[in-house]
Coordinates of C-alpha atoms and ligand atoms in Angstrom, one line a residue:
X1 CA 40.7 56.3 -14.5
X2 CA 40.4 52.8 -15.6
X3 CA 37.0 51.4 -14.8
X4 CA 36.5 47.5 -15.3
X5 CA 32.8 45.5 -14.2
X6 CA 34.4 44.6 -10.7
X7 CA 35.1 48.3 -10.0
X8 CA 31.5 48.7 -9.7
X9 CA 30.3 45.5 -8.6
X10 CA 28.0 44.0 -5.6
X11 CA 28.6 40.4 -4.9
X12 CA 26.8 37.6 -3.4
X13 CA 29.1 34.5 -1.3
X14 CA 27.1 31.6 -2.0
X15 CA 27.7 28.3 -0.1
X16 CA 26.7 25.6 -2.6
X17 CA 26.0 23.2 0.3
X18 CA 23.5 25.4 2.5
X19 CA 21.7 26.6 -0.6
X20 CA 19.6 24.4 -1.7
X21 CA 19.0 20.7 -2.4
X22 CA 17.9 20.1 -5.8
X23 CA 18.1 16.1 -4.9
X24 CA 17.0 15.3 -1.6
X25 CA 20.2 14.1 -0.1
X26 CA 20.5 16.8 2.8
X27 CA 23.0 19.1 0.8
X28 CA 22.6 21.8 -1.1
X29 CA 24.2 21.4 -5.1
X30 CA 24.6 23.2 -8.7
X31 CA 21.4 22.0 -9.9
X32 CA 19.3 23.6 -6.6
X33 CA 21.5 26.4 -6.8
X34 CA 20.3 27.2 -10.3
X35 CA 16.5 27.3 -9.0
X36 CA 17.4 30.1 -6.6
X37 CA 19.6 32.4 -9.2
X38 CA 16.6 33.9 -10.0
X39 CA 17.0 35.4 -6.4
X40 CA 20.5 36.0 -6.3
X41 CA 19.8 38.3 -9.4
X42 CA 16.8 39.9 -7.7
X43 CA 19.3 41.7 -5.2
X44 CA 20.9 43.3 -7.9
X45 CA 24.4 42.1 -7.7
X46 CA 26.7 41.7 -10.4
X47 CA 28.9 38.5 -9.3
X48 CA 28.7 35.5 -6.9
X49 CA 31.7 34.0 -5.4
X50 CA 30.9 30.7 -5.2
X51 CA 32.9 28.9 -1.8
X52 CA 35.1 25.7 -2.4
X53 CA 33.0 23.4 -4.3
X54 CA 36.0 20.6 -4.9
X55 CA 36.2 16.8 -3.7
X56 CA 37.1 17.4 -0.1
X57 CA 36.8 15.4 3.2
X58 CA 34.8 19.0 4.4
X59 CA 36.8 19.0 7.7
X60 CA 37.6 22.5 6.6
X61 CA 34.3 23.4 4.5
X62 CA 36.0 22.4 1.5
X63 CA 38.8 24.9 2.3
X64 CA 41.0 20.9 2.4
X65 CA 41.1 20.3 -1.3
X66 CA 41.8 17.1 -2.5
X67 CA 41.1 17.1 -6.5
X68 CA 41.5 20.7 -7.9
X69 CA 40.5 19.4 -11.2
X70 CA 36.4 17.8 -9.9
X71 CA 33.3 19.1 -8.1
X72 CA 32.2 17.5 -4.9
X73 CA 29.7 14.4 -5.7
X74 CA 27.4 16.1 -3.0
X75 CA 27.4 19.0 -4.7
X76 CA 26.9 17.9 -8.0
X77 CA 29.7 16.9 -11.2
X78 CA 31.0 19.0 -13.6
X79 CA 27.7 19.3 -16.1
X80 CA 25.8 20.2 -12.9
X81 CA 28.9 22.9 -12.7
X82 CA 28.7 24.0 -16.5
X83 CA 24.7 24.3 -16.2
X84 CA 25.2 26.4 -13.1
X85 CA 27.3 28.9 -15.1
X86 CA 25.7 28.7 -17.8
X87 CA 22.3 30.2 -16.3
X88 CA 24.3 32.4 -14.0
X89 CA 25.8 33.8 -18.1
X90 CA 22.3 34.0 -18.9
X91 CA 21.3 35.7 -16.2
X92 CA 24.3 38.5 -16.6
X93 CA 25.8 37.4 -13.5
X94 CA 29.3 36.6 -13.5
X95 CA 31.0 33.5 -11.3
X96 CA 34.3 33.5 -9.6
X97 CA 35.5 30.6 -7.6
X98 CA 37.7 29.7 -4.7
X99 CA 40.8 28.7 -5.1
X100 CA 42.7 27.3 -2.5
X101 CA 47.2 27.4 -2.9
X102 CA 48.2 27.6 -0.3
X103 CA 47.6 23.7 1.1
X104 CA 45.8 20.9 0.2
X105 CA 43.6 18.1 2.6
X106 CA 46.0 15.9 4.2
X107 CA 43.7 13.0 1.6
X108 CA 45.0 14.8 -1.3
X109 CA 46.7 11.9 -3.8
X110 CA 50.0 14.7 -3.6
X111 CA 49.8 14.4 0.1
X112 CA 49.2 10.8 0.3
X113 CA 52.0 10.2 -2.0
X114 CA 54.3 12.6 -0.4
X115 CA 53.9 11.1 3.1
X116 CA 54.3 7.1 2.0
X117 CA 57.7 7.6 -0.5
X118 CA 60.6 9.9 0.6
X119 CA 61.9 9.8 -2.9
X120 CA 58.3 10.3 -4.0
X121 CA 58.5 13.3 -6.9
X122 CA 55.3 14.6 -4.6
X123 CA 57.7 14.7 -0.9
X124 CA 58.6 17.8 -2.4
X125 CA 55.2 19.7 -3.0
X126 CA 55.1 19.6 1.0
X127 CA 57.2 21.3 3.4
X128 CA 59.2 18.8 5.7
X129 CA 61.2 19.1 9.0
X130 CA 62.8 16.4 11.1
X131 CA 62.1 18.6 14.4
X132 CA 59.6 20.7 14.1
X133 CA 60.9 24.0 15.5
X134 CA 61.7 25.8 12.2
X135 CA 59.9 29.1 11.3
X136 CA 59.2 29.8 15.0
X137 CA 58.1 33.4 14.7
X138 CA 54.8 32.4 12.9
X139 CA 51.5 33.0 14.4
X140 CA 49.3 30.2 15.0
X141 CA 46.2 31.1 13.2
X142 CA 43.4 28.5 14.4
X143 CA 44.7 29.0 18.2
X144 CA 41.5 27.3 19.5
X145 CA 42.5 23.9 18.1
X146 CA 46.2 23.8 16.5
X147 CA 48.9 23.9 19.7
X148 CA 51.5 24.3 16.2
X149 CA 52.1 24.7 13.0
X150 CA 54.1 21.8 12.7
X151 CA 52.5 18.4 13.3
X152 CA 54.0 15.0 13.1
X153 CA 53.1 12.2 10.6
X154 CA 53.4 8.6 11.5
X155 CA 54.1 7.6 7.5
X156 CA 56.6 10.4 6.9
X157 CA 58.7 10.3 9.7
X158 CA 58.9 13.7 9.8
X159 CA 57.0 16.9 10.5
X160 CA 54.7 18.9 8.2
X161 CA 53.9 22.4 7.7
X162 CA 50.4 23.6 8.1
X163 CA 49.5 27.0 8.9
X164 CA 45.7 26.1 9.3
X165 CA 44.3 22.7 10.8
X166 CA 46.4 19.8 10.2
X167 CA 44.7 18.2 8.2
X168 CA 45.7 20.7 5.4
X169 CA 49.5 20.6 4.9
X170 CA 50.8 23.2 3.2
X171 CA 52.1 23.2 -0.3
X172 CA 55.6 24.1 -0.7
X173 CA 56.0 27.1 -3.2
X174 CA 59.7 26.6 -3.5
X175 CA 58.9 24.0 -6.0
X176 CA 57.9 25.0 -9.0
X177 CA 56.5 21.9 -9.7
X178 CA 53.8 23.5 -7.3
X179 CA 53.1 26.4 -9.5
X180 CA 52.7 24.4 -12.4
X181 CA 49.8 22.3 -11.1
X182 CA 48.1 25.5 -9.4
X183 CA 48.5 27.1 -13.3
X184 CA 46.8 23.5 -14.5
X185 CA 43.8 24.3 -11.9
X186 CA 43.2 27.7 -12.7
X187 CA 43.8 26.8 -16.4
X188 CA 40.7 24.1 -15.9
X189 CA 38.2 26.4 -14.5
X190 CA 38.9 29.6 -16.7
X191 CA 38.2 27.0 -19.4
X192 CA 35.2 26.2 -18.8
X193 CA 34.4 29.9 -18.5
X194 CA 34.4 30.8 -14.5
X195 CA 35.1 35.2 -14.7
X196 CA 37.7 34.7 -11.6
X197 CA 38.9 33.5 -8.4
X198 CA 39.2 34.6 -5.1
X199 CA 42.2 33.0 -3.9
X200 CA 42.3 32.0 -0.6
X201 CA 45.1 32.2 2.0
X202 CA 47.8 34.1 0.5
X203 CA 50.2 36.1 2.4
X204 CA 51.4 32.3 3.5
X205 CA 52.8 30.7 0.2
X206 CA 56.3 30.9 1.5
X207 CA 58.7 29.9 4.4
X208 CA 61.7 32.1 5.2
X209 CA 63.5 31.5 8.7
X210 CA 63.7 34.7 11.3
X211 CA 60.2 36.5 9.0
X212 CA 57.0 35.6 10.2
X213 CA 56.3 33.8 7.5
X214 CA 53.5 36.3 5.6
X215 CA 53.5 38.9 2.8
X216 CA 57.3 37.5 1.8
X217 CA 59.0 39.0 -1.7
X218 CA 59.3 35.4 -2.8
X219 CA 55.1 35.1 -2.3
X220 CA 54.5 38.5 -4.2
X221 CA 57.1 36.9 -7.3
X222 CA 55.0 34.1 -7.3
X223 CA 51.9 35.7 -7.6
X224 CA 53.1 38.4 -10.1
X225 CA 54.3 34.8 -12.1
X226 CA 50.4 33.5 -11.7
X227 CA 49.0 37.2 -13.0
X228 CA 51.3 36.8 -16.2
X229 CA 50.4 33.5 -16.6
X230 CA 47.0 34.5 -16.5
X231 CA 46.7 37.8 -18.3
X232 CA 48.6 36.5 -21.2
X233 CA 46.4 33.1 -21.6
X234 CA 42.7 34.4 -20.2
X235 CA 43.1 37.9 -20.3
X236 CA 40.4 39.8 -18.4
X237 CA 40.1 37.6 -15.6
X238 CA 39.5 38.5 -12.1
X239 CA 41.8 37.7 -9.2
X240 CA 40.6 38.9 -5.8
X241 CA 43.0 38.6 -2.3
X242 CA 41.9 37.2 0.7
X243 CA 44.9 38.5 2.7
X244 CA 43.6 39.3 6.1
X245 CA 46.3 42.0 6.9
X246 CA 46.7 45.7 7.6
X247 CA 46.1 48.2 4.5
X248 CA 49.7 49.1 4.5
X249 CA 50.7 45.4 3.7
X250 CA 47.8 44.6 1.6
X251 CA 48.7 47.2 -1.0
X252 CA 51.6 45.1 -2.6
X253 CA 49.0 42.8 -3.6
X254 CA 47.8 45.1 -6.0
X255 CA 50.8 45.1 -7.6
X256 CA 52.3 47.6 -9.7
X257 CA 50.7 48.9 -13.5
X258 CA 53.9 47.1 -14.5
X259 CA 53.9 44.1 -12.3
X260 CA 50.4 43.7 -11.8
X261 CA 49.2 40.9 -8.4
X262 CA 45.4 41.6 -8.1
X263 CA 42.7 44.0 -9.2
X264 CA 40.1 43.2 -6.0
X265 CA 41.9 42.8 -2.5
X266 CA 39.4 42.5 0.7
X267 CA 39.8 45.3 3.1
X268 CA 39.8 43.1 6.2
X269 CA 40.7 46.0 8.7
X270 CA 37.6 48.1 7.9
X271 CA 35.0 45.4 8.7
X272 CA 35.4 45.1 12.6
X273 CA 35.6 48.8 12.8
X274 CA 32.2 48.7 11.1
X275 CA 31.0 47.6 13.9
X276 CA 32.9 49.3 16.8
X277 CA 31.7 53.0 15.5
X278 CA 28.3 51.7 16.0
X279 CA 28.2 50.6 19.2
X280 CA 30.6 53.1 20.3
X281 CA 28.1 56.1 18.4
X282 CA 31.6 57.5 17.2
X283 CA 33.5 57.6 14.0
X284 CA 37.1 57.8 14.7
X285 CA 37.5 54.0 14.2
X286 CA 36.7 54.1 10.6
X287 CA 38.1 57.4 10.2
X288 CA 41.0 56.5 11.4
X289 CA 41.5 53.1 9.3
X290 CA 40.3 54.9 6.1
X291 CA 43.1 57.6 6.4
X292 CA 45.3 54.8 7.0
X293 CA 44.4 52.6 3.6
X294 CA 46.5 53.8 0.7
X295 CA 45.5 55.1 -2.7
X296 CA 45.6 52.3 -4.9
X297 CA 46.2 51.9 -8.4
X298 CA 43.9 52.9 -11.4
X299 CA 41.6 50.3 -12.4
X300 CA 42.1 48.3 -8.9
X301 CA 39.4 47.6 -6.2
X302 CA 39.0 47.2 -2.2
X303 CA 36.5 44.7 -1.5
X304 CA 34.5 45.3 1.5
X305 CA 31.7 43.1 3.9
X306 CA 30.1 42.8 6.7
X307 CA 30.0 39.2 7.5
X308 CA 31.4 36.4 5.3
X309 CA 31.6 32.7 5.8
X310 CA 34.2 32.6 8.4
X311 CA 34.0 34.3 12.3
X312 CA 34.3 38.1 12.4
X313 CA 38.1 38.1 12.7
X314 CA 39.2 40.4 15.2
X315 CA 42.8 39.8 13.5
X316 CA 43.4 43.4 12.3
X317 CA 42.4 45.1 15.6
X318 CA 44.6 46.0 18.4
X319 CA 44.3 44.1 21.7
X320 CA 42.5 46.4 23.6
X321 CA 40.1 47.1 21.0
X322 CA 39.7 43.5 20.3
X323 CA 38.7 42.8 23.9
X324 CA 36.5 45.3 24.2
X325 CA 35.0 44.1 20.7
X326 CA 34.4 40.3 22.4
X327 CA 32.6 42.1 25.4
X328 CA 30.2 43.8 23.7
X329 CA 29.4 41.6 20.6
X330 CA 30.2 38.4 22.1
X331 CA 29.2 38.3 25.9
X332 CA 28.6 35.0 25.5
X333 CA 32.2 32.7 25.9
X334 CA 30.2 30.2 23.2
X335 CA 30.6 33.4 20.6
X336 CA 33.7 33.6 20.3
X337 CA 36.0 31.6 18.4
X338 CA 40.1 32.1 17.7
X339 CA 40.5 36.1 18.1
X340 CA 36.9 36.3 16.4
X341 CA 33.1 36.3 16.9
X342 CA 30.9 33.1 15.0
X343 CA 28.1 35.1 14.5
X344 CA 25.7 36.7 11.9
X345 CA 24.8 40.0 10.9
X346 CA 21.5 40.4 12.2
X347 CA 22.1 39.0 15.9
X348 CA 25.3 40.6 16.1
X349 CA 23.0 44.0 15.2
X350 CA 20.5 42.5 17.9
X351 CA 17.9 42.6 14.8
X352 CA 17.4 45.6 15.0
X353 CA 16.5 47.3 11.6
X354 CA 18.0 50.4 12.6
X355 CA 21.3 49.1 13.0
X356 CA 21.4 46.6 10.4
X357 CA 19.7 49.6 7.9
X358 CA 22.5 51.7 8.4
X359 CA 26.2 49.4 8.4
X360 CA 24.4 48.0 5.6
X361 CA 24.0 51.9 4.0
X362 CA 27.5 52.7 5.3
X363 CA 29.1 49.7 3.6
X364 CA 27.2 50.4 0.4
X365 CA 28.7 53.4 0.1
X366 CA 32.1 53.4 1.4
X367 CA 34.5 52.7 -1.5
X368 CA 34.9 49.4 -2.6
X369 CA 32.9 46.6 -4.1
X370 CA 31.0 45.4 -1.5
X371 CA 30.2 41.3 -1.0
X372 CA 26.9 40.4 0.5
X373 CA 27.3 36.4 2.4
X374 CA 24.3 34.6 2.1
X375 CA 21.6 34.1 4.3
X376 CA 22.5 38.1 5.5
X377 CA 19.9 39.3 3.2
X378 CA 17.0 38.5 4.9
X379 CA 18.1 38.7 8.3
X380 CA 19.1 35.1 9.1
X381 CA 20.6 34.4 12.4
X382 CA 23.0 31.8 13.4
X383 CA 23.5 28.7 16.1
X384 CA 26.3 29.3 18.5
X385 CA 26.4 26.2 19.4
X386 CA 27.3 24.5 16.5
X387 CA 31.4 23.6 16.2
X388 CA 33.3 25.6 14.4
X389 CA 32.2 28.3 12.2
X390 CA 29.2 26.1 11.2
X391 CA 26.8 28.4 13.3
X392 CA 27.0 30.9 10.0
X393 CA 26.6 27.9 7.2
X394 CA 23.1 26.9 8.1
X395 CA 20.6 25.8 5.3
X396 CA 19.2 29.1 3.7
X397 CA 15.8 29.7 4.8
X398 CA 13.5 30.2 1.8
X399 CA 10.0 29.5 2.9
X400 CA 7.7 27.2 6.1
X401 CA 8.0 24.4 4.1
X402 CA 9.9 21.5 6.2
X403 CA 13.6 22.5 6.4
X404 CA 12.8 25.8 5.5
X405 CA 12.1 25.1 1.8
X406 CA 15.8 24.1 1.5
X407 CA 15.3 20.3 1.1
X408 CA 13.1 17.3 1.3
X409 CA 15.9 15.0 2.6
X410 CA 15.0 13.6 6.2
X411 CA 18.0 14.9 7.9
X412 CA 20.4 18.4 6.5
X413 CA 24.2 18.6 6.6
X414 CA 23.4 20.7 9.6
X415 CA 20.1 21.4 10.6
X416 CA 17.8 24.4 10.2
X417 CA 17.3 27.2 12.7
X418 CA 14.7 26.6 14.5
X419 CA 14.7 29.2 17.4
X420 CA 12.1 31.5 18.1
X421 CA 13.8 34.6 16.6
X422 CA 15.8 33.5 13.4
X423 CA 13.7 29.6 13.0
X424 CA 12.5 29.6 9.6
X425 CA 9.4 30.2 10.4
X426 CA 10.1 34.1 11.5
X427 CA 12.7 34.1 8.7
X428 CA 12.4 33.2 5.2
X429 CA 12.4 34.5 2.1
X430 CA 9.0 33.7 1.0
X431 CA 7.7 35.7 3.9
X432 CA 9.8 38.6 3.1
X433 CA 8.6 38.9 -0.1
X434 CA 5.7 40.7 0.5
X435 CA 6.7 43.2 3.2
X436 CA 8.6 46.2 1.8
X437 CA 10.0 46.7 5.0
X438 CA 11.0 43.5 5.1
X439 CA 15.7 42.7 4.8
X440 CA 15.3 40.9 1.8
X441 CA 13.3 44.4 0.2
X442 CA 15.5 46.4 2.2
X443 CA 18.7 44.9 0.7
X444 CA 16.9 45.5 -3.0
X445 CA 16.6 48.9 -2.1
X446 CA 19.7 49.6 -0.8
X447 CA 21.7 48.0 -3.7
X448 CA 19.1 49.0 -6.4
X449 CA 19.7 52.9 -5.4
X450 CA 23.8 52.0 -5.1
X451 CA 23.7 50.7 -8.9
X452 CA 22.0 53.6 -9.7
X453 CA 24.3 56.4 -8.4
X454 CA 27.8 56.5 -10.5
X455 CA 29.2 58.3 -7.4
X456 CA 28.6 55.3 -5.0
X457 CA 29.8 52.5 -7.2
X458 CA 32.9 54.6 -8.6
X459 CA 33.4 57.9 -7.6
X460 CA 35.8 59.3 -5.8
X461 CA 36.0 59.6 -1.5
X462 CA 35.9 62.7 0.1
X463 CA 35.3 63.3 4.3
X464 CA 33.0 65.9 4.8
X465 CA 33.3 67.6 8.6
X466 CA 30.5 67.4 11.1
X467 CA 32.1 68.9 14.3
X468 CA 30.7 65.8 15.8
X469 CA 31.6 62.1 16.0
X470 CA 28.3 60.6 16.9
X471 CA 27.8 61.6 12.9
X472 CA 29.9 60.3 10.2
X473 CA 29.5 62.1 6.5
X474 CA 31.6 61.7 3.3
X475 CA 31.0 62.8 0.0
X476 CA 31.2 60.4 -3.2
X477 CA 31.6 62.4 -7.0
X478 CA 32.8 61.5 -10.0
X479 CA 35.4 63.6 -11.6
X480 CA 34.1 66.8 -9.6
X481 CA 30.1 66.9 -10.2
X482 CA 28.5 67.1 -6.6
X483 CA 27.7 63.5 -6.6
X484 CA 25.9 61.8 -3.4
X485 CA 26.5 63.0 0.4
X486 CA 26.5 60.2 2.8
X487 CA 25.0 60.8 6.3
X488 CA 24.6 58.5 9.0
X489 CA 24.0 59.1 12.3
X490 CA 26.1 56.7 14.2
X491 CA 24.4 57.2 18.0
X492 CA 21.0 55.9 19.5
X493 CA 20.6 59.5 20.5
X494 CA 19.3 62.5 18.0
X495 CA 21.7 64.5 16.5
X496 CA 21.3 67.2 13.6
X497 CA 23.6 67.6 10.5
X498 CA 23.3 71.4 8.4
X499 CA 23.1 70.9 4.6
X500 CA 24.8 74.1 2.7
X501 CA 22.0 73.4 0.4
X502 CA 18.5 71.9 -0.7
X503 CA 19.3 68.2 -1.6
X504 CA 17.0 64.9 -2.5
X505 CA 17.7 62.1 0.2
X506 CA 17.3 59.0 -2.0
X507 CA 17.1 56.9 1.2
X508 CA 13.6 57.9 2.1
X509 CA 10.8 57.0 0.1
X510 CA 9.4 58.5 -1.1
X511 CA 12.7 60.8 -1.7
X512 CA 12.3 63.6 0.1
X513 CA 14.0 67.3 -0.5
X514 CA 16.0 68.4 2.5
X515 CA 17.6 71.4 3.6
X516 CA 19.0 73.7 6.7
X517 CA 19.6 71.8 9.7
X518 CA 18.2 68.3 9.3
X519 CA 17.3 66.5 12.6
X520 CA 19.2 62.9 12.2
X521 CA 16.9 60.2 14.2
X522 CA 18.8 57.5 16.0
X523 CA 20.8 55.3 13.5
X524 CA 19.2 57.5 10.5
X525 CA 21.1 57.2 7.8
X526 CA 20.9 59.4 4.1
X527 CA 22.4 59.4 1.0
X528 CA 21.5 63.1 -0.6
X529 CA 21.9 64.0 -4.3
X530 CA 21.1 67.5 -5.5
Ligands
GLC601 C1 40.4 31.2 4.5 C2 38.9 30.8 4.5 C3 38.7 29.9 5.7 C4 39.6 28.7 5.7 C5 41.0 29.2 5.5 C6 41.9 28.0 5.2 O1 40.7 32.1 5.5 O2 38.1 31.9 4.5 O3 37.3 29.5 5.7 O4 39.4 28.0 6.8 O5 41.2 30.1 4.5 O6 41.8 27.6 3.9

C-alpha cells in the first residue's frame, strides 16, 4: 500500500474574498487570510484549497478566469500570494489551488482576441459554430439561467461553446496550443511552490458529436498528457478531480499505475446520500452507493464533503430521490437552485448538534480525505435570498465586532448575516472559543481524534451487520489489527447496537469503556477502539 500526505489528509476550502479583509476595502485578501491561519491550523487539517483567486470579472466567483498567470487586485498581488504560502509552509499546512481548463471569462485577452479576428491565432482556443445546434445531447448544466450551451456573439459572427454561463466560453482542447498555455499556468503556480490543484470542470474538455460531451477518451489522453507533464517536471504534486459523476465513471480519472490521471478525485455521489440516510433514519442509501464505488488504485484517494462552495448538487441522484431530497431539505422554492439546494450545513441540519455531530462523525470516518468549506466549522448559516450561490460565500464570522470581525470597510462584497439564528452575533468564532461544546471545539475534536486513529485516516473499509437500518456500523483496520468500529445511530428514535466485546468509545469524553448491548441515543454516534 502506497500511502502519500493526501491519503490521510483533512482539508479546509477557503474563499479568499469572505475571509477576511486585511485592508478595509470590503473583500477579504492574502494578507487577512494570513492573520486567520493560525485558525485554519487550529482544526487540525493538513491542506487548504484555496478557490479561484485570479483577475476575474467575479460573475462566476472567479470560476471566469481571465489572467491565469495574476492574483485578483482585490485580493491582493503576487507577494501578498507568496507571503500567504509562505506562512501557510511555516505553519505545515500545505496549499493547492484552483485551476480552471475547461473555459475562460468571456474578458479573457484569448477570448477577446478570438471573437474580434477570424484569422486571429486565438479563434482557435474557442469552439465555434455557425448554427448552434451541434453536440445536442449535452446536458445544460446551469438550467436556471442558460436556455443553451451555445450562445451567439455579435463580434464573431458565430456561436460559442460554453457549458456553464456564457460568459465563460469554453476552451477548445483540440488545439494543442490550449494545452500548452494550461502547462504554462500550472508551470507558474508549482513555481512558486503551491503543493497542487484541484482542477475544476473536467469531464468537459472535449466535443465529440452523438456523446454527451463528458468523460470522452480524448479528455482522459489529455489529462494523462497534463500528469506526465507534471510528474516529470514537479514531481510529487497533487492533482484532485472535480468531476461530479457516478463512481463507475469517475474511476478512469484515477488513471492507471501506468497511465496515471489523478491521485484525489471528489466522491460527489456519496454527499447527497449523506444526507438522505439521515432524514430517512436508514442506511441503504450510503450502503448502497458505497458498494457501488470501485476499488481504486494503491496510493490514490476519494475526497469526501459535506458542503462546499457551490449548491448541494442533486446531480448524481435519481429523480425520484432528488425530488424527494428538495421536499425535505429545501421546502422553500428560494432553496433551491439548478437540480440543487444553496444552503449550509448547519440550516440544512436545522442546527441541531445532534445531527450536525454525527454526518460530521460519519464523514470523518468513511474513507476518503475529507474537505471541511469554510464558515461550516462553527455552524454558520446562509441567506437564501441572495442570487446565486452567494447565500454560502458570506463574510466569515469571527467575532461582534462590526461585520463580524471580518472588515472595517463601510460596505462587504456581500453583507454579513445578520439573522437571529446564524447573525454574527449568535455565531462567531470568538464566541465559540470558549464553549467546549461549542462547532468550532466540536470540529477540533472530531478531527483531532480522526488524526489520531491510523484506521480512520487510512485503513481499510469493512461493513459490519446490525440487522437494522436505522443503525449504520463499519469497521476501519489497518492491515488486520482491530482498528476503530464506527457506530452511528441514524434515527431520532433509540436503538441498541451489541458489541462482541469490551471496547473504548473515543467519541465520549471522557472515553468511556463499553460493552454488551449498548443503548444508542437518538443520532448518537461512536467510534470504539479496543
Ligand atoms: C465548478 C465550480 C463552480 C463553477 C463551475 C464552473 O463546478 O465548483 O463553482 O461555477 O465549476 O467553473
Amino acid at each position: 500500500m502506497t500511502t502519500n500526505w493526501y491519503n490521510n489528509a483533512v482539508f479546509y476550502e477557503l474563499y479568499i474574498r469572505a475571509y477576511k479583509d486585511s485592508n478595509g476595502d470590503g473583500n477579504g485578501d492574502f494578507r487577512g487570510a494570513i492573520e486567520k491561519l493560525d485558525h485554519i491550523k487550529s482544526l487540525g487539517v493538513d491542506c487548504i484549497w484555496v478557490m479561484p483567486h485570479y483577475p476575474s470579472p467575479l460573475l462566476d466567483d472567479g470560476y471566469d478566469v481571465s489572467d491565469y498567470l495574476g492574483v485578483h487586485p482585490d485580493y491582493g498581488d503576487l507577494d501578498d500570494f507568496r507571503a500567504f504560502l509562505d506562512a501557510a509552509h511555516a505553519r505545515g499546512l500545505k496549499v493547492v489551488t484552483d485551476i480552471v481548463m475547461n473555459h475562460t471569462s468571456d474578458q479573457h485577452p484569448w477570448f477577446q482576441a478570438a471573437r474580434q479576428d477570424k484569422n486571429s491565432p486565438y479563434r482557435d482556443y474557442y469552439v465555434w459554430s455557425d448554427t448552434g445546434t451541434e453536440y445536442a445531447d449535452t446536458r445544460i448544466i446551469f438550467l436556471d439561467t442558460e436556455p443553451s450551451n451555445w450562445t451567439y456573439d455579435d463580434v464573431a459572427g458565430q456561436y460559442f461553446w460554453h457549458r456553464f454561463y456564457s460568459c465563460q466560453p469554453d476552451l477548445n482542447y483540440d488545439n494543442p496550443q490550449v494545452h500548452e498555455e494550461m502547462f504554462n499556468a500550472i508551470r507558474f503556480w508549482l513555481d512558486l511552490g503551491v503543493d497542487g490543484f484541484r482542477v475544476d470542470a473536467i469531464p468537459y474538455l472535449y466535443e465529440r458529436e452523438g456523446t454527451n460531451c463528458e468523460n470522452l477518451p480524448e479528455t482522459h489522453d489529455f489529462l494523462k498528457k497534463m500528469r506526465r507533464m507534471v510528474d516529470d517536471e514537479y514531481p510529487g504534486t497533487l492533482l484532485i478531480a472535480e468531476a461530479n459523476q457516478w463512481p463507475e465513471d469517475l474511476l478512469p480519472y484515477f488513471g492507471t499505475p501506468e497511465e496515471p490521471e489523478f491521485q484525489v478525485c471528489f466522491h460527489f455521489p456519496i454527499m447527497p446520500r449523506l444526507y438522505m440516510v439521515l432524514k430517512k433514519g436508514d442506511k441503504t442509501p450510503i450502503v448502497d452507493i458505497l458498494n457501488r464505488t470501485p476499488a481504486i488504485p494503491p496510493g490514490a484517494q476519494w475526497m469526501t464533503f459535506l458542503r462546499n462552495h457551490d449548491e448541494l448538487t442533486l446531480e448524481m441522484v435519481t429523480p425520484e430521490e432528488r425530488k424527494w431530497m428538495r421536499q425535505q431539505y429545501a421546502p422553500n422554492p428560494r432553496m433551491r437552485l439548478n437540480l440543487g439546494i444553496r444552503r449550509r450545513l448547519a440550516p440544512l441540519l436545522d442546527n441541531d448538534k445532534r445531527k450536525w455531530f454525527l454526518l460530521n462523525a460519519l464523514f470523518l470516518s468513511l474513507p476518503g480525505a475529507p474537505i471541511i468549506y469554510y464558515g461550516d466549522e462553527i455552524g454558520m448559516g446562509d441567506n437564501i435570498w441572495f442570487p446565486d450561490r452567494h447565500g454560502c460565500r458570506t463574510p466569515m464570522q469571527w467575532d461582534n465586532d462590526r461585520h463580524a470581525g471580518f472588515s472595517t470597510a463601510k460596505e462587504t462584497y456581500l453583507p454579513v448575516l445578520c439573522d437571529e439564528t446564524y447573525g454574527y452575533q449568535q455565531v462567531n468564532a470568538a464566541a465559540q472559543e470558549a464553549d467546549p461544546a461549542s462547532y468550532l471545539n466540536l470540529t477540533r475534536f472530531l478531527i483531532g481524534t480522526r488524526q489520531s486513529l491510523a484506521a480512520l485516516r487510512s485503513g481499510q473499509f469493512v461493513w459490519v451487520e446490525t440487522g437494522n437500518d436505522a443503525v449504520l456500523a463499519f469497521r476501519r483496520h489497518v492491515d488486520g489489527t482491530d482498528g476503530v468500529l464506527c457506530v452511528f445511530n441514524l434515527s431520532d428514535q433509540p436503538q441498541t447496537f451489541i458489541l462482541r466485546r469490551p471496547r473504548v468509545d473515543v467519541l465520549s469524553r471522557p472515553e468511556v469503556k463499553m460493552r454488551g448491548k449498548v443503548g444508542l441515543r437518538p443520532y448518537a454516534c461512536h467510534w470504539f477502539r479496543n
